[in-house]
Every structure is written in C-alpha cells, then in structure tokens.
Coordinates of C-alpha atoms in Angstrom, one line a residue:
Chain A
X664 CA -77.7 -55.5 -6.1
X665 CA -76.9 -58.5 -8.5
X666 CA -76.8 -61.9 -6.9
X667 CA -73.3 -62.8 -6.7
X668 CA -72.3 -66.5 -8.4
X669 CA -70.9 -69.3 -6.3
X670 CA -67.5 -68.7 -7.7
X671 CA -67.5 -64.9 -6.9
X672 CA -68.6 -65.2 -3.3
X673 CA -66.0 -67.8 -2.6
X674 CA -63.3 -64.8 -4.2
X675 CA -65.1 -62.6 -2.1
X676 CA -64.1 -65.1 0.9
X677 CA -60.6 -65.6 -0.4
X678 CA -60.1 -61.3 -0.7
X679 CA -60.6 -61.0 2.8
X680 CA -58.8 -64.0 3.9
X681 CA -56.1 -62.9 2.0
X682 CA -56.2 -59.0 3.5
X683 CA -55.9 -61.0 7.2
X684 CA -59.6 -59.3 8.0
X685 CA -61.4 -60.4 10.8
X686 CA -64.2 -60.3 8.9
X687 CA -64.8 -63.2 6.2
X688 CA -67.8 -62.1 4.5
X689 CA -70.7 -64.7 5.7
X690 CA -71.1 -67.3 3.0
X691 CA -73.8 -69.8 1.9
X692 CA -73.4 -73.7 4.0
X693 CA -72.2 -75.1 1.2
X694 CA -69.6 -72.9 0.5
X695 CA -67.8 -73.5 3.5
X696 CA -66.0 -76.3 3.5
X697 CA -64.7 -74.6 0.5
X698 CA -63.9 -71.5 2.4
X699 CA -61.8 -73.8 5.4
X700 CA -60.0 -75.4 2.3
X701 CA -59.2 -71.8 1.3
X702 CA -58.2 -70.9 4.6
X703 CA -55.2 -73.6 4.6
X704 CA -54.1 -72.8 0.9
X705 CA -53.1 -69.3 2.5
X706 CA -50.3 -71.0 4.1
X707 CA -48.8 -73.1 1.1
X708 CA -45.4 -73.4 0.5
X709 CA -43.3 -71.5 -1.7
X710 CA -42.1 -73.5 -4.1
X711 CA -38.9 -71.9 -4.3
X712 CA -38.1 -71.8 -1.1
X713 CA -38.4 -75.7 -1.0
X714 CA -36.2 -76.4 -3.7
X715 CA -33.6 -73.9 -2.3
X716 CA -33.8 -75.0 1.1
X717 CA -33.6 -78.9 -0.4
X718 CA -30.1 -77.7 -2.3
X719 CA -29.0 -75.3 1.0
X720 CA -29.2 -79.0 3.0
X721 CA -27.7 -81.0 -0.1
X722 CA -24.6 -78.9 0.2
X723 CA -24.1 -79.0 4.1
X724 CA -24.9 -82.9 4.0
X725 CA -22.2 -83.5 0.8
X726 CA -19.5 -81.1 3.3
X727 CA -20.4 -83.7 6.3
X728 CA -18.4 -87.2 5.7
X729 CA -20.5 -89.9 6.2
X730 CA -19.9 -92.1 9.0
X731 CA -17.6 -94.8 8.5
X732 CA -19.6 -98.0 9.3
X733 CA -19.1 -101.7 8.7
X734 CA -22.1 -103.4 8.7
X735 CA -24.6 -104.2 6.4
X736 CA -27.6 -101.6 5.3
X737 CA -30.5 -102.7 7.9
X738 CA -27.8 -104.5 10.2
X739 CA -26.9 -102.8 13.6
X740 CA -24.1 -104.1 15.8
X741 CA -25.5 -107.1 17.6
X742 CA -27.5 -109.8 15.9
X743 CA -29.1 -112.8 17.2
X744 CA -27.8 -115.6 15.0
X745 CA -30.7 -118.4 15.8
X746 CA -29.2 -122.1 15.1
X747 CA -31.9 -124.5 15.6
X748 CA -33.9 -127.8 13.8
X749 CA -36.0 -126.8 11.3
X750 CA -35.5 -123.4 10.2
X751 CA -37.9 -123.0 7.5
X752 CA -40.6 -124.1 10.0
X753 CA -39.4 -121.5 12.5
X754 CA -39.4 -118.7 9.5
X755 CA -42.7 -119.5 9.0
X756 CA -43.7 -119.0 12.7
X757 CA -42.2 -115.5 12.6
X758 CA -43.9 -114.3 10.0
X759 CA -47.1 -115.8 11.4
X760 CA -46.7 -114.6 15.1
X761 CA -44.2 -111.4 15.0
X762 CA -45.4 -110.4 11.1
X763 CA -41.9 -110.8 10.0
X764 CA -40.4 -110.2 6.8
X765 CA -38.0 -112.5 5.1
X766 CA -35.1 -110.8 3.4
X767 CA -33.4 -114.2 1.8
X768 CA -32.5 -117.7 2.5
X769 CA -29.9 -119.8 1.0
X770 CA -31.1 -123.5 0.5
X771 CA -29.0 -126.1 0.8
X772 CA -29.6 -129.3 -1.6
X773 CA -31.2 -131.4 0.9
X774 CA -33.5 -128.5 1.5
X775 CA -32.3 -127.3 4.9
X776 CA -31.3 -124.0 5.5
X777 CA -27.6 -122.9 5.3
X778 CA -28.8 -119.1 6.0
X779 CA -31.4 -117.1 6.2
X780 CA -32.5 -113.7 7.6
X781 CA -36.0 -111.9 8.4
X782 CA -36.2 -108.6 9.7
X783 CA -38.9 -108.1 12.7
X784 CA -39.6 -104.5 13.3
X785 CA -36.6 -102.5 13.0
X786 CA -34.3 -105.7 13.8
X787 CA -32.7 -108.7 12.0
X788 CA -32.7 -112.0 12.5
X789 CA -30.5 -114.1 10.8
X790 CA -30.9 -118.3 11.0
X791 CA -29.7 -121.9 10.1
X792 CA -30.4 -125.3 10.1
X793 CA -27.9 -127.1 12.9
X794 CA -25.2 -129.3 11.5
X795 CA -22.5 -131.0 13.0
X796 CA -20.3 -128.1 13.4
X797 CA -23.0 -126.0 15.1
X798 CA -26.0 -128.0 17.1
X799 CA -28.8 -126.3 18.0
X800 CA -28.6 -123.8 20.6
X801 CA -32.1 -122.3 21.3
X802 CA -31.6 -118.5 22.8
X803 CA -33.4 -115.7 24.6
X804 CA -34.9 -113.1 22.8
X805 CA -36.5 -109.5 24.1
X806 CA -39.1 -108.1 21.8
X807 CA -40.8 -104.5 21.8
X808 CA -44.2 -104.7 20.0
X809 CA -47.0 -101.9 20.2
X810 CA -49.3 -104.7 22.0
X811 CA -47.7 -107.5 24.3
X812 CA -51.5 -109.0 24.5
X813 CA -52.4 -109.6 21.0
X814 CA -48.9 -110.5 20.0
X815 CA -48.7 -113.1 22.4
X816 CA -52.1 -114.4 21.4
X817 CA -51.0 -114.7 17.9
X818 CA -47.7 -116.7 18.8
X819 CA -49.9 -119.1 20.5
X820 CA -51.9 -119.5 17.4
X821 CA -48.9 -119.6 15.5
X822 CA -47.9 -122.6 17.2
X823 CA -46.1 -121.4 20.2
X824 CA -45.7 -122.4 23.7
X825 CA -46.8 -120.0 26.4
X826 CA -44.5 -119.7 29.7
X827 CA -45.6 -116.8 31.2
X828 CA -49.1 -114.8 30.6
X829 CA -49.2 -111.3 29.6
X830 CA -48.9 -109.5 33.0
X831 CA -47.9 -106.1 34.3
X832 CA -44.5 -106.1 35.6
X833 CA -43.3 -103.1 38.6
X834 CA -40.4 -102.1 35.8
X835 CA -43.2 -100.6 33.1
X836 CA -43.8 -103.4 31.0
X837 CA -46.9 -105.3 29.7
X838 CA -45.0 -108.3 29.5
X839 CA -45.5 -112.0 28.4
X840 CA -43.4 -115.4 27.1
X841 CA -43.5 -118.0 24.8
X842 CA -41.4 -120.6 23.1
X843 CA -41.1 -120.7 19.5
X844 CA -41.3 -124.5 17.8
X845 CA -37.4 -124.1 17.7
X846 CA -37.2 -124.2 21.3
X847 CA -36.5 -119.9 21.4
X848 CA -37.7 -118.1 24.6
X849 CA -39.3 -114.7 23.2
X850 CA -39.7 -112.6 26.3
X851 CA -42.6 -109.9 24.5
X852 CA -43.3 -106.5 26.0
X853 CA -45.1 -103.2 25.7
X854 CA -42.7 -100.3 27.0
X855 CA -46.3 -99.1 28.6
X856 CA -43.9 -96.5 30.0
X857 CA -42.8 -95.0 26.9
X858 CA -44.1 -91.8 25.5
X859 CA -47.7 -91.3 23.4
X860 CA -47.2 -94.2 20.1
X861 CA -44.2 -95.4 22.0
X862 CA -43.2 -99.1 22.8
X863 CA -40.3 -99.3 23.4
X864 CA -37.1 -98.7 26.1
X865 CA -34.7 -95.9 25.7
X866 CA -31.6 -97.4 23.1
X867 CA -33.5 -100.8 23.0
X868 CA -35.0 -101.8 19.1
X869 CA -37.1 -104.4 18.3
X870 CA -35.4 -107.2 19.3
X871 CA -32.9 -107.4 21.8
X872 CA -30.4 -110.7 22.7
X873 CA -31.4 -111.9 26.4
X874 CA -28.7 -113.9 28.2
X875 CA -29.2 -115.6 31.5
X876 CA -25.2 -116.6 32.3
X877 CA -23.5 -118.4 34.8
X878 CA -21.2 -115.6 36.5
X879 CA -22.8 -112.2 35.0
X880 CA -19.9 -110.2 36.0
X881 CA -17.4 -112.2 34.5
X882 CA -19.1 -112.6 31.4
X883 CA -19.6 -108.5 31.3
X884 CA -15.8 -108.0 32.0
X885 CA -14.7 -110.1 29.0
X886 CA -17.5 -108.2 26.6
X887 CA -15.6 -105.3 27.9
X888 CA -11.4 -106.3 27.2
X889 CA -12.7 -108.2 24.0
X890 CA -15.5 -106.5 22.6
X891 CA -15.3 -102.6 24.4
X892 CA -18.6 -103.0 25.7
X893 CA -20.1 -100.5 28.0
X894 CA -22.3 -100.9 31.0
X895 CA -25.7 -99.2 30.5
X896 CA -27.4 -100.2 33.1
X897 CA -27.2 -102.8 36.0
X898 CA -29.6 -103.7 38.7
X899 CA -28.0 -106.1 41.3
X900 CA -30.3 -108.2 44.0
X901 CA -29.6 -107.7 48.2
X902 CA -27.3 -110.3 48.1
X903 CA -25.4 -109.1 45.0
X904 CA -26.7 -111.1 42.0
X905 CA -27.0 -109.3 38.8
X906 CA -30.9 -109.3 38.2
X907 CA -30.8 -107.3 35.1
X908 CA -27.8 -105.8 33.2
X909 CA -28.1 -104.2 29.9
X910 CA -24.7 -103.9 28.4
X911 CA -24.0 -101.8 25.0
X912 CA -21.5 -102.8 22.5
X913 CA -21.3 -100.4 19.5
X914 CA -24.8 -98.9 18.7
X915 CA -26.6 -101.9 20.3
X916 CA -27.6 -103.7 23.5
X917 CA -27.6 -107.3 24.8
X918 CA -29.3 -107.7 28.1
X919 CA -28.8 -110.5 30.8
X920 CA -29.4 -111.6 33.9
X921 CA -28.0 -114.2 36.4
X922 CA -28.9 -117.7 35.8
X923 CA -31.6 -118.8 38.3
X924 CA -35.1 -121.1 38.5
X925 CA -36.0 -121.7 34.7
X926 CA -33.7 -119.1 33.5
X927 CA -30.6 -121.2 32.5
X928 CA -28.1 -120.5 30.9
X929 CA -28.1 -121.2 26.6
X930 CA -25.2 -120.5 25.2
X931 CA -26.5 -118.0 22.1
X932 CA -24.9 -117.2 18.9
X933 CA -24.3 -113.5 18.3
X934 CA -23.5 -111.8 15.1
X935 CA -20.8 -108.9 15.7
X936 CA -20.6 -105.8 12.9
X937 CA -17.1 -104.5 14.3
X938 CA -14.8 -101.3 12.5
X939 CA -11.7 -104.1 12.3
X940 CA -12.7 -107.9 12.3
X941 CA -9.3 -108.7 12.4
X942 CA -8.5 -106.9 15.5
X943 CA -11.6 -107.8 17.3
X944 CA -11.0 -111.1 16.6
X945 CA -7.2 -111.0 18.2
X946 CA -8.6 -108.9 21.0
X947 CA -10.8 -111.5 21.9
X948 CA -8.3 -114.2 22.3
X949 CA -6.8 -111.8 24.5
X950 CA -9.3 -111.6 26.5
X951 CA -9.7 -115.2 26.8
X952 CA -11.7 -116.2 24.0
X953 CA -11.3 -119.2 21.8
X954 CA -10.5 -119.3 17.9
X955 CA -13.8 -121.0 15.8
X956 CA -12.6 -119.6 12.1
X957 CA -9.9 -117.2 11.6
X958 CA -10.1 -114.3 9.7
X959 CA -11.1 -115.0 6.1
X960 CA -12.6 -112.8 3.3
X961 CA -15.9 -114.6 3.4
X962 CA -18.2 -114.9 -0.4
X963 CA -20.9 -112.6 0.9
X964 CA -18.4 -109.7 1.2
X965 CA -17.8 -109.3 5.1
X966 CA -14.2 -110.1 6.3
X967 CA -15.7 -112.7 8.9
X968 CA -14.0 -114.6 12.0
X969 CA -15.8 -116.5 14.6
X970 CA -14.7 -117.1 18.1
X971 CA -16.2 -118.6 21.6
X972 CA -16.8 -117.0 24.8
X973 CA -15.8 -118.2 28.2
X974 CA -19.8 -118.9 28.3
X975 CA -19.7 -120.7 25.3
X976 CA -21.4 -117.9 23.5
X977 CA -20.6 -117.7 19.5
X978 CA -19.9 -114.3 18.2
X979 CA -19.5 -114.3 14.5
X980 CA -17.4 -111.7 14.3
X981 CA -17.7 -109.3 10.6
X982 CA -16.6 -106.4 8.9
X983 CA -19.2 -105.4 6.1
X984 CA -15.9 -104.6 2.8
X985 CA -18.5 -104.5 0.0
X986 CA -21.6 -105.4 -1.1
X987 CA -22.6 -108.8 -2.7
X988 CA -25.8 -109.3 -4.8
X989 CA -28.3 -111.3 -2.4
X990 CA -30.4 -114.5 -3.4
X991 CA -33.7 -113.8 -3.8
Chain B
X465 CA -56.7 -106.1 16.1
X466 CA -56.6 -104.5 19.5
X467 CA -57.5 -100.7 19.5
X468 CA -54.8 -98.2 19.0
X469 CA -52.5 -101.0 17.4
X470 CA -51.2 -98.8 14.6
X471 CA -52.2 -101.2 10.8
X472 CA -49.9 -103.3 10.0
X473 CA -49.5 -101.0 6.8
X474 CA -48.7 -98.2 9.1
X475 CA -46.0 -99.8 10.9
X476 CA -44.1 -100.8 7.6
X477 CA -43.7 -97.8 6.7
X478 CA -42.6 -96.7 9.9
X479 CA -40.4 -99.5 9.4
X480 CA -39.2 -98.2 5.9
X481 CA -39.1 -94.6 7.9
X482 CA -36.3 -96.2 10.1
X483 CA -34.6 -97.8 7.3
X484 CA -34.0 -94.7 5.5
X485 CA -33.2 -92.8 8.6
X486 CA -30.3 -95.1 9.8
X487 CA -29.4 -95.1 6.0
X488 CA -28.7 -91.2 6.3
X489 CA -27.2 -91.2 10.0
X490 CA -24.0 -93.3 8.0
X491 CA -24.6 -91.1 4.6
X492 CA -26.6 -87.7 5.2
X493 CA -26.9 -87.1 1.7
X494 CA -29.6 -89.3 2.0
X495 CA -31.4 -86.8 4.8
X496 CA -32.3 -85.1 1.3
X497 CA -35.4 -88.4 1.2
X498 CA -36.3 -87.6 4.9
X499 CA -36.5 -84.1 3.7
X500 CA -38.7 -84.4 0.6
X501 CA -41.3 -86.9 3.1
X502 CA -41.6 -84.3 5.9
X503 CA -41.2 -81.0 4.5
X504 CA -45.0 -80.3 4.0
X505 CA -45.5 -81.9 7.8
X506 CA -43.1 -79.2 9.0
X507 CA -44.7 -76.0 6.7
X508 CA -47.9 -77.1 7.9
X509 CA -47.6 -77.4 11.8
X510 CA -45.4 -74.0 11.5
X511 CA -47.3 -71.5 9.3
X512 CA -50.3 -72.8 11.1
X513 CA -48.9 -70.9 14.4
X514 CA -46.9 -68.0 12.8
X515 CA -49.2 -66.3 10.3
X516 CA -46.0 -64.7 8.7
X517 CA -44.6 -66.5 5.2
X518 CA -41.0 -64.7 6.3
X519 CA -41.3 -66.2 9.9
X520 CA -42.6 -69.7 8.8
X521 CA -39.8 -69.7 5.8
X522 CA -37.4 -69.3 9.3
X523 CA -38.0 -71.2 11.3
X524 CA -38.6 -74.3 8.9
X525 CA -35.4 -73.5 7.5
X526 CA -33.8 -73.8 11.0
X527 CA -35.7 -76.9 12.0
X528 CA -34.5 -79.0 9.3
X529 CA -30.9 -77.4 9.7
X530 CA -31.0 -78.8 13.2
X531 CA -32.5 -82.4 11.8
X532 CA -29.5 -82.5 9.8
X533 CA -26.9 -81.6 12.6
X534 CA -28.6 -83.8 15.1
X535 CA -29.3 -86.8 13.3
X536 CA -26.2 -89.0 14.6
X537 CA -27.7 -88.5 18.3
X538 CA -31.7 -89.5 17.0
X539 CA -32.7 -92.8 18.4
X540 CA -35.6 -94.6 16.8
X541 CA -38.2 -95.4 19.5
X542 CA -41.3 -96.1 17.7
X543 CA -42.8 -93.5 16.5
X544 CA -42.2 -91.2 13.6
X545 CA -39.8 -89.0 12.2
X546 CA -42.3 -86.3 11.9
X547 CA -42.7 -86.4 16.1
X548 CA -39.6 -85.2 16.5
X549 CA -39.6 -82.7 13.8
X550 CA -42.1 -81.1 15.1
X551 CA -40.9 -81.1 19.0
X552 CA -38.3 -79.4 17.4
X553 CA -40.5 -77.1 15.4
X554 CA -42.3 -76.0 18.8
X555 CA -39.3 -75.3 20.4
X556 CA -37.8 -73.2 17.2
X557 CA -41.6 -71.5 17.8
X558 CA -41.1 -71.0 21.3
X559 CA -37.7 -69.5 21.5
X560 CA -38.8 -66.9 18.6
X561 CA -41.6 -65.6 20.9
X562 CA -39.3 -65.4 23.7
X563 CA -36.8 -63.4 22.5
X564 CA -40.1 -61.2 20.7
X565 CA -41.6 -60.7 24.0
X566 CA -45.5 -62.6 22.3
X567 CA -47.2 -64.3 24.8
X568 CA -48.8 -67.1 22.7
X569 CA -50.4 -70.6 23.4
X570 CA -47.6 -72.7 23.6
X571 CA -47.3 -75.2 20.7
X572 CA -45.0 -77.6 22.3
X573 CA -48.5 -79.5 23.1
X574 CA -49.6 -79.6 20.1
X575 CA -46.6 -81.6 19.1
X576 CA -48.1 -84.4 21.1
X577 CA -51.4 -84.3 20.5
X578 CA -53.2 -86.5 18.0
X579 CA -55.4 -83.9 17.0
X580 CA -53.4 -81.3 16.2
X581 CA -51.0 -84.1 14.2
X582 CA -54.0 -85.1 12.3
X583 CA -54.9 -81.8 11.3
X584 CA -50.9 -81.2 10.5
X585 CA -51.6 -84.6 8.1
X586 CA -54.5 -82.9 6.5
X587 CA -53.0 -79.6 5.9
X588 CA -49.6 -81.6 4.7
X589 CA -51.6 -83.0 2.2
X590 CA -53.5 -80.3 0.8
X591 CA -50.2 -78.9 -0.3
X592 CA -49.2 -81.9 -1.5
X593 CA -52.6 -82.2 -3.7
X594 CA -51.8 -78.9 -5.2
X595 CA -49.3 -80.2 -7.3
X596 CA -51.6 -82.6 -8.6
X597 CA -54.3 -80.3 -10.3
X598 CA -54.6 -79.3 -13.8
X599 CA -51.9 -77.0 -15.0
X600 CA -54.0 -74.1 -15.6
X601 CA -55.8 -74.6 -11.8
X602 CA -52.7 -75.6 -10.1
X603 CA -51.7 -71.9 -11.7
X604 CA -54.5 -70.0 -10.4
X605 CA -53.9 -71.3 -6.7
X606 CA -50.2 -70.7 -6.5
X607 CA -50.8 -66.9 -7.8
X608 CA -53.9 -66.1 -5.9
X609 CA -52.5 -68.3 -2.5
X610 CA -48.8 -67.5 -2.8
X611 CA -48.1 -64.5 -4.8
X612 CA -51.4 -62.8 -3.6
X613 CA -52.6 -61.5 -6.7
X614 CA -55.8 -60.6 -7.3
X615 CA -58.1 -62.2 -9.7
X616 CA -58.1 -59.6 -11.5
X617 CA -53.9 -59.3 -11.7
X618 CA -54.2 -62.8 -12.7
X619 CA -56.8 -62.3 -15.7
X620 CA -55.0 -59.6 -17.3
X621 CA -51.3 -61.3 -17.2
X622 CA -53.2 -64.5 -18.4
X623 CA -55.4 -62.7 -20.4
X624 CA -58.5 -64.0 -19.5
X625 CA -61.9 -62.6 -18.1
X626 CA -61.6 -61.9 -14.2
X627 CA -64.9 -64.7 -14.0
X628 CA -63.1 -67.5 -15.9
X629 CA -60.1 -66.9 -12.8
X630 CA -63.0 -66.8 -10.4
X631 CA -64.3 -70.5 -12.0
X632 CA -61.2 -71.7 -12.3
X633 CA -60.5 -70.8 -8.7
X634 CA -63.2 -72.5 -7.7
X635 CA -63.0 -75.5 -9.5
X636 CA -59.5 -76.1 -8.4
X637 CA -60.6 -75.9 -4.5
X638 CA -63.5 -77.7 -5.3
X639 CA -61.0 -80.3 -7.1
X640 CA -59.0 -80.3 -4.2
X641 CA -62.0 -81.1 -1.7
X642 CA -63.0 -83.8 -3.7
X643 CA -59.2 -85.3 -3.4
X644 CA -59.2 -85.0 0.2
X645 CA -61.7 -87.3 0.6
X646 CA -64.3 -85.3 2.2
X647 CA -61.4 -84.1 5.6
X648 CA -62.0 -80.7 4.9
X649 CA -66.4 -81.1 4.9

C-alpha cells in the first residue's frame, strides 16, 4: 500500500471526524496538534447565521426605545465632586495609587483647576481647586479594587497616609484606609465575598460616596422627600445607631454611617444626574434644602442647579440636554 | 503585582466592556457591539456541549435574544460580559436536555471554571483566525468544516486536483496553528 502524504493522512483524520466516528484513524505525533485544531474547526460558525442573527437582534433592539436618561455617557447618578487644595497634585496621586484615567481638566489662568474629572474603574470622579465660594471639603470615599493589599501599598508609595492596615473585616472585606494628600479618606476593599473574578458588593461600582453624618436618620429622610431615595440596606447598633446604611438614589448608592471616634462628619459635595433638574431642585427646598445656584442652562450642556443639605452636603444638581465638545 | 490581580491591560478593557455595556442598557442598538465581541465566546462554549449545528444555531440564537431582553436588570460586578453569557448559555443547555429526557454532564460548571473559559477563549479565537487566512484557504476550511464537502466535492467545483485541496487544507490548519501561538500543541 502507498505511503500516504502528511496532507492526506490529516484528510484521512478530518473524513472521520467529520462522519462523527469513534474511530479517528491513528496519526503520526506530529500531526496531532493538527488533528485537535481540526477537531474544533468542526464546530465553526456559520457565517450566515451570524449575520442573520446580528440583523434578527438589530431589528428587535431598533423596536425597543432606548431609555430615557439624563446623564452624561460614563456618568451614573451619584458622583463624588472632590473640592480640595491642589487638585493637579491630587490627579496625579490617582493615577499613581488607583491607576486612574484623566478624562479632562479645565485650567484656569493662574494654573489651578476650575474642573476636572478621572474615571477610576468603572466610576468618575470629578474635581476642583477650592475658591472662596467653595473651601475645601475633604470626603469619604469607598473603593472596590481586585486587591485591597497591593492597592493600599501603592497609595502609600504614591504619597498617602495610611489609617487603617489592610485587615479582614467579619462583613467579607479585605479592607484598608488611607488619606490622599488632599485630605480624602479612601476606605479600599476586596469584596472577598464576591463570586470567582469578583470584587465587588451587589449594586456597589468602583467608587462609592461614604458619609459619616450627624443624625443618620434625618439625613436619609430628606434624601428620601428631596431626592426619592430608597433604603437598600441598614444595619443599626443595640442601642439604635445607624452603623451602616447604604441608601440608593437612581441607579446608584451612597453609603453612611453615624458619626462616631475618628469618623466625623465632612460635609461632601455630590454630583446629582436627575430626569428634571428643575424639579429636583424645587423638591429639595421642599424638603428643607437651601438654594446655592438656581436653575440655569450651564456652557457644558447640563441644565445645572446646586443646593445644600441640612448636613451641609452640596448636591450639584444636573440634567445632561446635549452634548458639548470636551477640552482635551 | 500580586497573583491573580487581572493586568492592568485586562482590566481596561473590562473597563471599556462596561462602558459599552451601560452605553447599550440606555440605547440597545448598541447591544449589536456586545454582540459582534461575544458571539464566537458563545458558539464556542455551546457547540462544544451539543454536537448538533441545528441545536447550537438554537440555543445561541436564544441566548443572545435573552442578553438583549435582560440587559436593563445586568449589574456590572467585575467580571465579564462573557460570564454571564455563558451562565445563561448553560442554563439554555440545561433546560433543552430536560425537556429531551439526556442525562448529560451539567455545563452550568463549566461556566465557572477557568479552564473550561480558557479553552472557550481558544476555541473563540480559532474561529476568529479563520477569517484571517488567505482567500483560497479560508475557502477550503469553510467548505470542508461547514458545508461538509469532501475534498474531492471541493476540487471538482474549484477545479482543482483533489491533492492541491488536501495541501491547501493543510496549510490553512497548519496556518492557523502557527496564529494561535502554539494553544493548540
């Protein structure tokens, strides 16, 4: 019998992998890794039925009408607005420490920052240079990252301060602190509880606004008149202090706890994407809220307003109306 | 970098992942992108447990049908869109052999489990490579692989000798081995 070439012992393979036999004819070593490859290309896709599946989902997704939402692409509801003395410095930290990414700043002429905003993870951040209108308020901030331990460690060499060593806590986290050089607490955790590749709590991103109020409750009551915030969660103490509350308003969270020890309160400035800026703005007042900046129809295409909480938090209040081209 | 800290690479694309995922939970036209990323991921994990083109056509029809119904309610956790395509994808499998009576391994493991992932990536990108042969081998594979013609179908319609289909055969799988990156030796 004539000796079969490489190429017509690998058909020979193919035939019977084709025909479904149990029996792949036995094939020389070096033809096998051909062979495995063979084995998968039995399974490839038919190109036509990708394309018509693609246009059979095209046409269901054109009859469905997209969601009506007013924020900005990459914005959620909540933001952390982060006012503080030198912003360009504290940019740089982020990106150093947290591998942030900077999406823009506006400069003003003397150099200091008039806005900026980084995204970390799946979450922006958006921060300024104090002025006389708005001093610095440093803030608490919650962030999920795949590894507590070496996060940490690089905010330390980034030029942070620690305040609390990684450690296990009972609720599932691999958990540490630091604060930033603009006087930020960054509470960072592992979700060690989360599935396989997971990091991070159920409805929590990235990062996640941490108050520490005076009077929990009330504070949760007004986010609920002004702002129709929900409560997702709330674990109270024996004696009825709020240890850990995580409230949701629109598609996000803000967590918070009752001011205690170390954990004071800091009033923090909050970045609201609302359906009606307008009406969230006079529903606040209502709910005992005071005015900052009315409504207005601000150059960067959000109808904006601004107004103070009982706790002296800022919410900066928007409604995205169109998109402007971005510096940068 | 600690171990099992996904590259920093990795995680921006996650990143970009969620981007475009949020992106088409306010516009699902856009769910056409996730579609075009993850189709091959999908075809790949299913035809691997179905052995039936008809069957794995199904049921990867019906998973991304279900992707696109449920993609208001999908919360970004972490990890990738593929995950919970394929949770789904087990499920679809599961409920098919249920109401067929086969008693099978369940795949709803394998959705979990990084090896059967990685081979999902391997297989994902095989198909993938197939598009990036030379015409006339990219030719040979789809009518030998898909159509299931012989070799010697394929040399008279093409009107070459049956032993120039064989070589280009195998020089198109050997191609594709060497594109792989040695996964498959």
């Amino acid at each position: 019998m004539p000796k079969l070439s490489r190429s017509a012992q690998l058909d020979q393979a193919i035939q019977a992998l084709l025909s479904y036999t149990d029996s792949v004819p036995p094939v020389k070593s070096s033809l096998a890794p051909l062979v495995r490859i063979a084995a998968d290309l039995c399974d490839l896709p038919r190109e036509e039925f990708k394309a018509r599946l693609k246009s059979d989902l095209e046409r269901k997704a054109s009859m469905a009408t997209p969601a009506v939402t007013p924020f900005r692409e990459g914005f959620h509801s909540l933001t952390p607005y982060l006012i503080v003395e030198g912003a360009a410095k504290l940019i740089d930290f982020l990106k150093q420490a947290f591998g942030a990414e900077e999406k823009f700043r506006v400069p003003k002429p003397d150099g200091r920052i008039m806005h900026a905003e980084v995204r970390v993870g799946g979450s922006v951040i958006e921060l300024a240079d104090a002025n006389a209108q708005y001093p610095p308020r440093p803030t608490n901030l919650h962030l999920y990252v795949p590894d507590a331990d070496s996060v940490y460690q690089r905010a330390l060499a980034a030029g942070a301060t620690s305040t609390h060593e990684p450690v296990d806590q009972p609720y599932g986290d691999r958990e540490a602190s630091i604060r930033d050089p603009g006087g930020n607490n960054w509470y960072i955790a592992t979700h060690k509880a989360a599935g396989p590749g997971q990091f991070t709590p159920e409805g929590l991103r990235a990062v996640t606004i941490y108050l520490h109020p005076k009077g929990t409750p009330q504070l949760i009551d007004f986010l609920k008149r002004a702002f129709n915030a929900e409560e997702d969660a709330r674990y109270e103490s024996p004696e009825g202090a709020i240890m850990h509350a995580r409230i949701r308003i629109g598609d996000s969270i803000i967590e918070m706890s009752e001011a205690h020890g170390p954990y004071v309160p800091r009033p923090t400035g909050i970045h609201l994407y609302v359906p009606d800026a307008d009406a969230a703005y006079r529903q606040a007042l209502a709910a005992g809220a005071t005015s900052l900046t009315e409504p207005n129809d601000a150059p960067y295409g959000d109808r904006a307003a601004a107004v103070q909480d009982p706790h002296g938090n800022s919410w900066f209040l928007a409604t995205y109306v169109r998109d402007v081209p971005l510096p940068g | 970098m600690a171990r099992g800290q996904p590259r920093s690479e990795a995680r921006e694309e996650i990143f970009a992942e969620q981007l475009l995922i949020e992106a088409a939970q306010r516009d699902p036209r856009r769910f056409a992108e996730l579609y075009e990323q993850n189709f091959d991921r999908v075809y790949a994990f299913i035809s691997r447990r179905v052995r039936n083109r008809e069957e794995a056509e199904d049921l990867t029809s019906e998973v991304f049908h279900q992707a696109l119904a449920n993609l208001p309610r999908f919360e970004w956790r972490g990890v990738p869109f593929v995950a919970w395509l394929l949770r789904m994808a087990a499920n679809a499998i599961v409920d098919r052999w249920h109401s067929t009576s086969k008693e099978q391994v369940d795949p709803r493991h394998d959705a979990e489990d990084k090896a059967a992932l990685a081979e999902v990536e391997q297989r994902a990108s095989l198909f993938q490579l197939v598009e990036s042969l030379p015409p006339d081998q990219r030719l040979v594979i789809i009518q030998r692989f898909v159509e299931q013609r012989s070799t010697r179908e394929i040399a008279a319609e093409l009107g070459r000798s049956e032993g120039a289909i064989k070589q280009l055969q195998f020089r198109a799988i050997e191609n594709l081995r060497a594109r792989l990156g040695g996964a498959h030796a």
